[in-house]
Amino acid sequence: MNPDFSGGDAWIDLASAVFMVVGALLSLGAAIGLLRFPDLMSRMHAATKPQVLGLFLLLAAIGLQMRTWWVWPVLAVAWIFQLLTVPVSAHMVGRAGYRTKHLHRELLAADELEAVVQKAAAEAARRDNHDDGENHQ
Amino acid sequence: MMPVVLAVTAVIFSLAAGGAIIRIARGPSLLDRVLAADVLLAILGGALCVDMAVNRHLNNLMLVVAISIIGFIGSVTVARFVADRRVNPHES
């Protein structure tokens, strides 16, 4: 009826189409990163792209296509839930990768976990020696 | 415009899923495979989102949330499993 409304509709369609294609390209970028990066840490860097920004773009495309306001809080809850769970699993995988030495040390710019690990190992060794001394007495 | 977007995203998601599956098959360590499986789940969720956006329904939204929960629990569980298999915990 009103050409302004149909023009706005076309623009919303265009925006959601761009969101969908860019979100899909982020998935492709993650796959290329998984295939080409040399070790676990850099692959983790690539893997996070579709989980956070890609999902955000695709959920925004759903919200734009549905043309209703009540759907946005539901989509926000879905995205925030992903945002809360992804760092925890990435932390666990990164720790496990560090402990099992699945990393190329020469590629690291900084290793802030090294000092913590050394300190904990020294602490544990000191405690073991202390316990042995008490047992012998 | 929507059928074109659907075709383009289908091709891109297929290539991405193929790359993730290659990394699952080839991955030198267990953690690489877990990471690639997580990415594969993210790609699946993205494909469900595109389906919802193109066809204008919300039937799969709970499935997308459930997929993120499954990916979270899966990677955390396997990461604990790998961390507990160390021979000497005081090394490293």
mmCIF file with all atom_site columns, N, CA and C in Angstrom, chain A residues 74-98:
data_model
loop_
_atom_site.group_PDB
_atom_site.id
_atom_site.type_symbol
_atom_site.label_atom_id
_atom_site.label_alt_id
_atom_site.label_comp_id
_atom_site.label_asym_id
_atom_site.label_entity_id
_atom_site.label_seq_id
_atom_site.pdbx_PDB_ins_code
_atom_site.Cartn_x
_atom_site.Cartn_y
_atom_site.Cartn_z
_atom_site.occupancy
_atom_site.B_iso_or_equiv
_atom_site.pdbx_formal_charge
_atom_site.auth_seq_id
_atom_site.auth_comp_id
_atom_site.auth_asym_id
_atom_site.auth_atom_id
_atom_site.pdbx_PDB_model_num
ATOM 1  N N  . VAL A 1 74 ? 13.794 -13.226 23.628 1.00 0.00 ? 74 VAL A N  1
ATOM 2  C CA . VAL A 1 74 ? 14.087 -14.659 23.539 1.00 0.00 ? 74 VAL A CA 1
ATOM 3  C C  . VAL A 1 74 ? 15.424 -14.889 22.856 1.00 0.00 ? 74 VAL A C  1
ATOM 4  N N  . LEU A 1 75 ? 15.646 -14.165 21.746 1.00 0.00 ? 75 LEU A N  1
ATOM 5  C CA . LEU A 1 75 ? 16.917 -14.300 21.033 1.00 0.00 ? 75 LEU A CA 1
ATOM 6  C C  . LEU A 1 75 ? 18.075 -13.812 21.894 1.00 0.00 ? 75 LEU A C  1
ATOM 7  N N  . ALA A 1 76 ? 17.842 -12.726 22.663 1.00 0.00 ? 76 ALA A N  1
ATOM 8  C CA . ALA A 1 76 ? 18.909 -12.216 23.538 1.00 0.00 ? 76 ALA A CA 1
ATOM 9  C C  . ALA A 1 76 ? 19.260 -13.251 24.596 1.00 0.00 ? 76 ALA A C  1
ATOM 10 N N  . VAL A 1 77 ? 18.241 -13.952 25.134 1.00 0.00 ? 77 VAL A N  1
ATOM 11 C CA . VAL A 1 77 ? 18.522 -14.982 26.140 1.00 0.00 ? 77 VAL A CA 1
ATOM 12 C C  . VAL A 1 77 ? 19.351 -16.108 25.523 1.00 0.00 ? 77 VAL A C  1
ATOM 13 N N  . ALA A 1 78 ? 18.977 -16.533 24.318 1.00 0.00 ? 78 ALA A N  1
ATOM 14 C CA . ALA A 1 78 ? 19.744 -17.600 23.656 1.00 0.00 ? 78 ALA A CA 1
ATOM 15 C C  . ALA A 1 78 ? 21.193 -17.170 23.457 1.00 0.00 ? 78 ALA A C  1
ATOM 16 N N  . TRP A 1 79 ? 21.408 -15.891 23.030 1.00 0.00 ? 79 TRP A N  1
ATOM 17 C CA . TRP A 1 79 ? 22.773 -15.452 22.775 1.00 0.00 ? 79 TRP A CA 1
ATOM 18 C C  . TRP A 1 79 ? 23.565 -15.305 24.063 1.00 0.00 ? 79 TRP A C  1
ATOM 19 N N  . ILE A 1 80 ? 22.925 -14.753 25.120 1.00 0.00 ? 80 ILE A N  1
ATOM 20 C CA . ILE A 1 80 ? 23.637 -14.576 26.384 1.00 0.00 ? 80 ILE A CA 1
ATOM 21 C C  . ILE A 1 80 ? 24.010 -15.922 26.978 1.00 0.00 ? 80 ILE A C  1
ATOM 22 N N  . PHE A 1 81 ? 23.130 -16.917 26.805 1.00 0.00 ? 81 PHE A N  1
ATOM 23 C CA . PHE A 1 81 ? 23.465 -18.246 27.302 1.00 0.00 ? 81 PHE A CA 1
ATOM 24 C C  . PHE A 1 81 ? 24.708 -18.781 26.602 1.00 0.00 ? 81 PHE A C  1
ATOM 25 N N  . GLN A 1 82 ? 24.764 -18.618 25.291 1.00 0.00 ? 82 GLN A N  1
ATOM 26 C CA . GLN A 1 82 ? 25.963 -19.046 24.557 1.00 0.00 ? 82 GLN A CA 1
ATOM 27 C C  . GLN A 1 82 ? 27.186 -18.268 25.037 1.00 0.00 ? 82 GLN A C  1
ATOM 28 N N  . LEU A 1 83 ? 26.994 -16.967 25.303 1.00 0.00 ? 83 LEU A N  1
ATOM 29 C CA . LEU A 1 83 ? 28.097 -16.112 25.741 1.00 0.00 ? 83 LEU A CA 1
ATOM 30 C C  . LEU A 1 83 ? 28.616 -16.541 27.110 1.00 0.00 ? 83 LEU A C  1
ATOM 31 N N  . LEU A 1 84 ? 27.745 -17.116 27.952 1.00 0.00 ? 84 LEU A N  1
ATOM 32 C CA . LEU A 1 84 ? 28.187 -17.571 29.273 1.00 0.00 ? 84 LEU A CA 1
ATOM 33 C C  . LEU A 1 84 ? 28.882 -18.919 29.205 1.00 0.00 ? 84 LEU A C  1
ATOM 34 N N  . THR A 1 85 ? 28.463 -19.799 28.313 1.00 0.00 ? 85 THR A N  1
ATOM 35 C CA . THR A 1 85 ? 29.028 -21.148 28.307 1.00 0.00 ? 85 THR A CA 1
ATOM 36 C C  . THR A 1 85 ? 30.310 -21.254 27.490 1.00 0.00 ? 85 THR A C  1
ATOM 37 N N  . VAL A 1 86 ? 30.441 -20.458 26.421 1.00 0.00 ? 86 VAL A N  1
ATOM 38 C CA . VAL A 1 86 ? 31.606 -20.605 25.545 1.00 0.00 ? 86 VAL A CA 1
ATOM 39 C C  . VAL A 1 86 ? 32.928 -20.310 26.271 1.00 0.00 ? 86 VAL A C  1
ATOM 40 N N  . PRO A 1 87 ? 33.045 -19.226 27.082 1.00 0.00 ? 87 PRO A N  1
ATOM 41 C CA . PRO A 1 87 ? 34.337 -19.000 27.738 1.00 0.00 ? 87 PRO A CA 1
ATOM 42 C C  . PRO A 1 87 ? 34.721 -20.105 28.707 1.00 0.00 ? 87 PRO A C  1
ATOM 43 N N  . VAL A 1 88 ? 33.729 -20.710 29.380 1.00 0.00 ? 88 VAL A N  1
ATOM 44 C CA . VAL A 1 88 ? 34.053 -21.769 30.339 1.00 0.00 ? 88 VAL A CA 1
ATOM 45 C C  . VAL A 1 88 ? 34.645 -22.974 29.611 1.00 0.00 ? 88 VAL A C  1
ATOM 46 N N  . SER A 1 89 ? 33.984 -23.404 28.537 1.00 0.00 ? 89 SER A N  1
ATOM 47 C CA . SER A 1 89 ? 34.514 -24.572 27.831 1.00 0.00 ? 89 SER A CA 1
ATOM 48 C C  . SER A 1 89 ? 35.839 -24.242 27.171 1.00 0.00 ? 89 SER A C  1
ATOM 49 N N  . ALA A 1 90 ? 36.012 -23.005 26.670 1.00 0.00 ? 90 ALA A N  1
ATOM 50 C CA . ALA A 1 90 ? 37.291 -22.636 26.061 1.00 0.00 ? 90 ALA A CA 1
ATOM 51 C C  . ALA A 1 90 ? 38.393 -22.628 27.113 1.00 0.00 ? 90 ALA A C  1
ATOM 52 N N  . HIS A 1 91 ? 38.062 -22.171 28.336 1.00 0.00 ? 91 HIS A N  1
ATOM 53 C CA . HIS A 1 91 ? 39.043 -22.179 29.422 1.00 0.00 ? 91 HIS A CA 1
ATOM 54 C C  . HIS A 1 91 ? 39.482 -23.599 29.740 1.00 0.00 ? 91 HIS A C  1
ATOM 55 N N  . MET A 1 92 ? 38.483 -24.509 29.851 1.00 0.00 ? 92 MET A N  1
ATOM 56 C CA . MET A 1 92 ? 38.820 -25.894 30.186 1.00 0.00 ? 92 MET A CA 1
ATOM 57 C C  . MET A 1 92 ? 39.664 -26.539 29.088 1.00 0.00 ? 92 MET A C  1
ATOM 58 N N  . VAL A 1 93 ? 39.270 -26.318 27.834 1.00 0.00 ? 93 VAL A N  1
ATOM 59 C CA . VAL A 1 93 ? 40.027 -26.925 26.728 1.00 0.00 ? 93 VAL A CA 1
ATOM 60 C C  . VAL A 1 93 ? 41.434 -26.339 26.668 1.00 0.00 ? 93 VAL A C  1
ATOM 61 N N  . GLY A 1 94 ? 41.556 -25.016 26.900 1.00 0.00 ? 94 GLY A N  1
ATOM 62 C CA . GLY A 1 94 ? 42.872 -24.397 26.865 1.00 0.00 ? 94 GLY A CA 1
ATOM 63 C C  . GLY A 1 94 ? 43.782 -24.910 27.965 1.00 0.00 ? 94 GLY A C  1
ATOM 64 N N  . ARG A 1 95 ? 43.224 -25.051 29.197 1.00 0.00 ? 95 ARG A N  1
ATOM 65 C CA . ARG A 1 95 ? 44.016 -25.603 30.292 1.00 0.00 ? 95 ARG A CA 1
ATOM 66 C C  . ARG A 1 95 ? 44.475 -27.015 29.988 1.00 0.00 ? 95 ARG A C  1
ATOM 67 N N  . ALA A 1 96 ? 43.520 -27.830 29.497 1.00 0.00 ? 96 ALA A N  1
ATOM 68 C CA . ALA A 1 96 ? 43.883 -29.223 29.196 1.00 0.00 ? 96 ALA A CA 1
ATOM 69 C C  . ALA A 1 96 ? 44.933 -29.268 28.096 1.00 0.00 ? 96 ALA A C  1
ATOM 70 N N  . GLY A 1 97 ? 44.808 -28.384 27.094 1.00 0.00 ? 97 GLY A N  1
ATOM 71 C CA . GLY A 1 97 ? 45.799 -28.348 26.026 1.00 0.00 ? 97 GLY A CA 1
ATOM 72 C C  . GLY A 1 97 ? 47.159 -27.914 26.547 1.00 0.00 ? 97 GLY A C  1
ATOM 73 N N  . TYR A 1 98 ? 47.169 -26.950 27.491 1.00 0.00 ? 98 TYR A N  1
ATOM 74 C CA . TYR A 1 98 ? 48.448 -26.515 28.066 1.00 0.00 ? 98 TYR A CA 1
ATOM 75 C C  . TYR A 1 98 ? 49.085 -27.640 28.866 1.00 0.00 ? 98 TYR A C  1
#
